[in-house]
Structure formats: structure tokens, C-alpha cells
PDB file of C-alpha atoms in Angstrom:
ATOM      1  CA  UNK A1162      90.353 118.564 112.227  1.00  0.00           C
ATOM      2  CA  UNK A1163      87.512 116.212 111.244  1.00  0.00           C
ATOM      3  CA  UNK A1164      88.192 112.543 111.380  1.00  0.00           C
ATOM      4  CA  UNK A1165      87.062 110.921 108.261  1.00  0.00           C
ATOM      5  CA  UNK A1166      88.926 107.123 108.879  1.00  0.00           C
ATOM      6  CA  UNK A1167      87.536 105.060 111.400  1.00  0.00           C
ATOM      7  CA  UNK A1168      89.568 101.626 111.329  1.00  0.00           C
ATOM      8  CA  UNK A1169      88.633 100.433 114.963  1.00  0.00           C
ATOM      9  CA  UNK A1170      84.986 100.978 113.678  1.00  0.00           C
ATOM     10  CA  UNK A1171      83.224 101.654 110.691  1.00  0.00           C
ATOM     11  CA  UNK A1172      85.960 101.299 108.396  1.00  0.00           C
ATOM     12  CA  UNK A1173      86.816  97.594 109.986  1.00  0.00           C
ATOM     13  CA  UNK A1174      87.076  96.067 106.540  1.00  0.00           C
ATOM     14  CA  UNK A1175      90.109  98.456 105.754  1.00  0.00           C
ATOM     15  CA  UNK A1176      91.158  97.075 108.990  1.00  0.00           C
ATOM     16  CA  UNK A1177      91.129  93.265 108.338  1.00  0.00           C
ATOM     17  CA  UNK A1178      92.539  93.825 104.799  1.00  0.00           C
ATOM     18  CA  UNK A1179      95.175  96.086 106.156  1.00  0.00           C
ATOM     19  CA  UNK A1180      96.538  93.175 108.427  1.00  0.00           C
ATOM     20  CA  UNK A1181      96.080  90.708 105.829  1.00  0.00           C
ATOM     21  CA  UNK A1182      98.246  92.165 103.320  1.00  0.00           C
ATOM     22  CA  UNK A1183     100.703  92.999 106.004  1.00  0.00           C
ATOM     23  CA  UNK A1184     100.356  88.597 106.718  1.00  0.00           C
ATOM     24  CA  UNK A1185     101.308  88.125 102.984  1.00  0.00           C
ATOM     25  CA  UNK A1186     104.013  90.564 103.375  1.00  0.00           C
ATOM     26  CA  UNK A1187     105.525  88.846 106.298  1.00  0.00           C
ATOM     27  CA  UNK A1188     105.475  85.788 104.244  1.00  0.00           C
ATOM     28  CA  UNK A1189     107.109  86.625 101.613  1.00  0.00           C
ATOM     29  CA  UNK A1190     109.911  88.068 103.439  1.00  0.00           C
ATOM     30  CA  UNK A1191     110.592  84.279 104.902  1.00  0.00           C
ATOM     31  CA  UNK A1192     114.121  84.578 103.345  1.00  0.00           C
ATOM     32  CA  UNK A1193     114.888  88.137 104.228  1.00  0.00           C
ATOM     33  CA  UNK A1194     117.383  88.979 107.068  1.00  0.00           C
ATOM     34  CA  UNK A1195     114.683  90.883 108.708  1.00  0.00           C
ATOM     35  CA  UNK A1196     111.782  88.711 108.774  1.00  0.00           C
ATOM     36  CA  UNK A1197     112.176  87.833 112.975  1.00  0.00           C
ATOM     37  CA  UNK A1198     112.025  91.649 113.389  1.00  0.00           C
ATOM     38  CA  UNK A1199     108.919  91.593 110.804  1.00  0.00           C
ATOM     39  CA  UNK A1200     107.310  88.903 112.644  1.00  0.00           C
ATOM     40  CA  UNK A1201     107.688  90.186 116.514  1.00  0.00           C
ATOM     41  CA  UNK A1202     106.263  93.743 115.064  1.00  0.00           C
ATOM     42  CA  UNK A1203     103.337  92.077 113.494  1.00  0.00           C
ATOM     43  CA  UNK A1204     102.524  90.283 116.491  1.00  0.00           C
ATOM     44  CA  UNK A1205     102.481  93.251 118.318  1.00  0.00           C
ATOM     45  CA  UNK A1206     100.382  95.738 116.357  1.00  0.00           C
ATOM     46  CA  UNK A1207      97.927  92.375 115.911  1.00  0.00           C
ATOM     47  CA  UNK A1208      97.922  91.255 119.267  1.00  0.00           C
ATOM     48  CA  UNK A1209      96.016  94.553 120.468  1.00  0.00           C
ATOM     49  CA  UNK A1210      93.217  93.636 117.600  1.00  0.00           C
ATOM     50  CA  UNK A1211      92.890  89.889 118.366  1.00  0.00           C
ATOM     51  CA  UNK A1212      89.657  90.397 120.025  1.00  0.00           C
ATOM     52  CA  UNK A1213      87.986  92.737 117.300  1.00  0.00           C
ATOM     53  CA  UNK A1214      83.841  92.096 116.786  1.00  0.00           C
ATOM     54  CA  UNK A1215      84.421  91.496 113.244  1.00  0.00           C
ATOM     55  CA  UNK A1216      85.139  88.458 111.716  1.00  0.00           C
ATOM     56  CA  UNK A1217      86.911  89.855 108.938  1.00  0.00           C
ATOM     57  CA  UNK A1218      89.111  91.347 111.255  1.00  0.00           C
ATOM     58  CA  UNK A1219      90.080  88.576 113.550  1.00  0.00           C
ATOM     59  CA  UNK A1220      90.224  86.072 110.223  1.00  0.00           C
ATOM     60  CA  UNK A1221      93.220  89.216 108.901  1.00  0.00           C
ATOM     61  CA  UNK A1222      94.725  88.896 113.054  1.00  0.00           C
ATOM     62  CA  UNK A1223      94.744  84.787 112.436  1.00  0.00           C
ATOM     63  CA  UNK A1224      95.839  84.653 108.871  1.00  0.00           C
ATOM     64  CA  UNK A1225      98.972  87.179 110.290  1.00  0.00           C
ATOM     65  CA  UNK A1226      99.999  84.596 113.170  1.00  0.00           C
ATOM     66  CA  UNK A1227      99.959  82.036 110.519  1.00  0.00           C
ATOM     67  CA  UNK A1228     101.876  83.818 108.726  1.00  0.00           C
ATOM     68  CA  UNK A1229     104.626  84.744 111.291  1.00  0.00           C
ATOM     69  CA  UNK A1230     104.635  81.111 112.184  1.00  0.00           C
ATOM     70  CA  UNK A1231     105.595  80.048 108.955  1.00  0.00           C
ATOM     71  CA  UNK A1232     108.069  82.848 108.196  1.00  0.00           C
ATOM     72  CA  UNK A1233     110.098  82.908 111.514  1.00  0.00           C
ATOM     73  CA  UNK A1234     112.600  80.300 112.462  1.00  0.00           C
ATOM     74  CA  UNK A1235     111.810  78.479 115.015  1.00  0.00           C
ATOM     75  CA  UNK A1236     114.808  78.487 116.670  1.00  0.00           C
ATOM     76  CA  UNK A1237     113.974  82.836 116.614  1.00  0.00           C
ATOM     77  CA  UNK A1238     110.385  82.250 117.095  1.00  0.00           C
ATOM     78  CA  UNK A1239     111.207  80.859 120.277  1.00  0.00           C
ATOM     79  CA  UNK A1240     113.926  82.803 121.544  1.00  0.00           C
ATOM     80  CA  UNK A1241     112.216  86.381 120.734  1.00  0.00           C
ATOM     81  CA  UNK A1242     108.701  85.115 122.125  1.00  0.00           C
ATOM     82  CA  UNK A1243     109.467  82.703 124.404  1.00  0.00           C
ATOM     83  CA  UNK A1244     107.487  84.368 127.282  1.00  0.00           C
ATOM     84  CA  UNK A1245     104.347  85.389 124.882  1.00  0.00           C
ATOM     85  CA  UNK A1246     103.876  81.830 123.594  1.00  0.00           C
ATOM     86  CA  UNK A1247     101.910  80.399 125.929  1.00  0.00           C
ATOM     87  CA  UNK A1248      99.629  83.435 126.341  1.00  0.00           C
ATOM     88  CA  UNK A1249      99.344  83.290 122.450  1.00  0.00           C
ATOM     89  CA  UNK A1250      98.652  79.336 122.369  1.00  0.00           C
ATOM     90  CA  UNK A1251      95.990  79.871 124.938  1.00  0.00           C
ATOM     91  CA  UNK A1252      94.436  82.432 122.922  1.00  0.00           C
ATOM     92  CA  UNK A1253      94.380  80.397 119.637  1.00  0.00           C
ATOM     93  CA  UNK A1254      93.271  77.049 121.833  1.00  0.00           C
ATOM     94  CA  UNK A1255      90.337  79.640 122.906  1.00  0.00           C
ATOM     95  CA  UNK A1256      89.156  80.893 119.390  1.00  0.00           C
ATOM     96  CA  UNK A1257      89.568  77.190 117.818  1.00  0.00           C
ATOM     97  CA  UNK A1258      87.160  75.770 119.933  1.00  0.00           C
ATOM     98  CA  UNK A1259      84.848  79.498 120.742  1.00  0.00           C
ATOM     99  CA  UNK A1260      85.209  81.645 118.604  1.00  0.00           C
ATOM    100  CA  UNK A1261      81.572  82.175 116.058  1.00  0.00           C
ATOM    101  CA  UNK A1262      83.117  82.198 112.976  1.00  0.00           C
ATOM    102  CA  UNK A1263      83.971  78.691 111.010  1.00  0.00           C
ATOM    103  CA  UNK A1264      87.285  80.031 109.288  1.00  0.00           C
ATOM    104  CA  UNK A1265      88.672  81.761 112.494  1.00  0.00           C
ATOM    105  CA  UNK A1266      88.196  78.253 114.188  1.00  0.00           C
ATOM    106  CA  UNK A1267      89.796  76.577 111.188  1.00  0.00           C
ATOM    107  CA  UNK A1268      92.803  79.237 111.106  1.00  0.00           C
ATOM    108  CA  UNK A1269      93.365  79.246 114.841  1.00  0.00           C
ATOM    109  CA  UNK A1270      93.643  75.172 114.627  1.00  0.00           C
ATOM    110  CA  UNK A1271      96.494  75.856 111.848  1.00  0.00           C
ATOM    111  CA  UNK A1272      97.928  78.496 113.575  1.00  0.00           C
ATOM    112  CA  UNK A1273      98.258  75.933 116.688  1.00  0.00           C
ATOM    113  CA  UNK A1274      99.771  73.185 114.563  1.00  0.00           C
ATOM    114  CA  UNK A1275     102.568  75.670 113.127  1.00  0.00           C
ATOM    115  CA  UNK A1276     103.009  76.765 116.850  1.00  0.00           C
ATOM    116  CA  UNK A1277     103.499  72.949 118.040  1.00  0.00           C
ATOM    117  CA  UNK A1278     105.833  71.781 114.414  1.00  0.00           C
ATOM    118  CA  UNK A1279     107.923  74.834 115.413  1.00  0.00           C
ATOM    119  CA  UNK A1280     108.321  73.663 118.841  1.00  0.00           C
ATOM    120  CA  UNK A1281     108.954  70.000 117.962  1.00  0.00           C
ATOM    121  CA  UNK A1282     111.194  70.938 115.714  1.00  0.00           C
ATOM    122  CA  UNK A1283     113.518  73.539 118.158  1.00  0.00           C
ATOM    123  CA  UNK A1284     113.325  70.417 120.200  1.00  0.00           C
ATOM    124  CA  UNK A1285     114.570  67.842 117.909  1.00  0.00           C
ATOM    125  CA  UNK A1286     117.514  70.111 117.118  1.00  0.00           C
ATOM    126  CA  UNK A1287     118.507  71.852 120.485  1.00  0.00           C
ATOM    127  CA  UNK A1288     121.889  72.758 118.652  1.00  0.00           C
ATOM    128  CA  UNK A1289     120.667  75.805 117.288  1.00  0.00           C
ATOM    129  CA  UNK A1290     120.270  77.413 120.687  1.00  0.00           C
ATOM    130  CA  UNK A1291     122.689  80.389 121.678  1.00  0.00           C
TER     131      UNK A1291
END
């Protein structure tokens, strides 16, 4: 069979839109019942992408953490990724202050304020722990 859709390569725009749209999807499901399962599934099928060569597609990988960040309560945020966080806030630490591209640097640095309000505010309110 002949390939004819290359996402990892030349197709890579399909790629960043593709995980963009899935980003605003995850945000608007901030109400829904499922939106922690949304979130940890995005962050898995992103997280093997983080470090694509195109800008496009690392701005679609950022704008999804955001996205997940925003969408997730905290209090689930950091009880389902408790042991990826700090591997994820190195990561964004890394492409805010490395990374080529202006608006990756820009949307890591919001990505690590959502990450530290979330965390502030699971601390303020320990009560919600299980």
C-alpha cells in the first residue's frame, strides 16, 4: 500500500493543526465529566511530539498543555500527573528561555504560570485531597 500522509514529516502543518484543534477541544470540555481523562490523553499523544523541528508544531504541543492546564482541576491535575509534573515544568522552563521561536517562548511562559496557579491553588485548599 502506498503511503500518501506523512504527519511526522511533510505533512507537519496537518500535524500542528491537528493538535491544536484537539487543544480547543480539550477546552471546551472544561465542564464535562471527562475532561481529566481528556487532558491525561492529550498529554500523552503530545508529549511524544514536544520536540518536533517545526514551529507550528511545537506552538499546536504548547497551545495543548495550555489548554489542559486550564481545563483540568487542579486538585486532578495533580493527582493524575503528579509524577510527570516536574519532568513537564522542566521542559516548558527549557523552551521559555531556548526554544527559537518567539510564540513557543511566550506559550511555554503561560503554560508555566497555569502550572504554578494550579499548584498554589491545590495548596491553599489541601481539603480537596482524597
Amino acid at each position: 500500500p502506498q503511503v500518501t500522509f506523512d504527519l511526522l514529516g511533510s505533512d507537519h502543518l496537518v500535524l500542528g493543526r491537528l493538535v491544536h484543534t484537539l487543544g480547543l477541544l480539550m477546552h471546551l470540555a472544561i465542564n464535562a465529566p471527562v475532561a481529566t481523562q481528556m487532558g491525561k490523553a492529550l498529554l500523552d499523544f503530545v508529549w511524544a511530539i514536544r520536540f518536533h523541528a517545526d514551529q507550528m508544531v511545537r506552538r499546536g504541543v504548547l497551545f495543548a498543555v495550555c489548554a489542559v492546564f486550564l481545563s483540568m482541576p487542579s486538585e486532578n491535575l495533580l493527582q493524575e500527573l503528579s509524577e510527570d509534573l516536574v519532568e513537564t515544568r522542566a521542559w516548558l522552563a527549557d523552551v521559555a528561555e531556548s526554544d527559537p521561536d518567539a510564540d513557543c517562548r511566550s506559550l511555554a511562559v503561560q503554560s508555566l504560570v497555569l502550572l504554578e496557579k494550579n499548584l498554589k491553588a491545590h495548596l491553599k485548599n489541601p481539603s480537596l485531597e482524597t
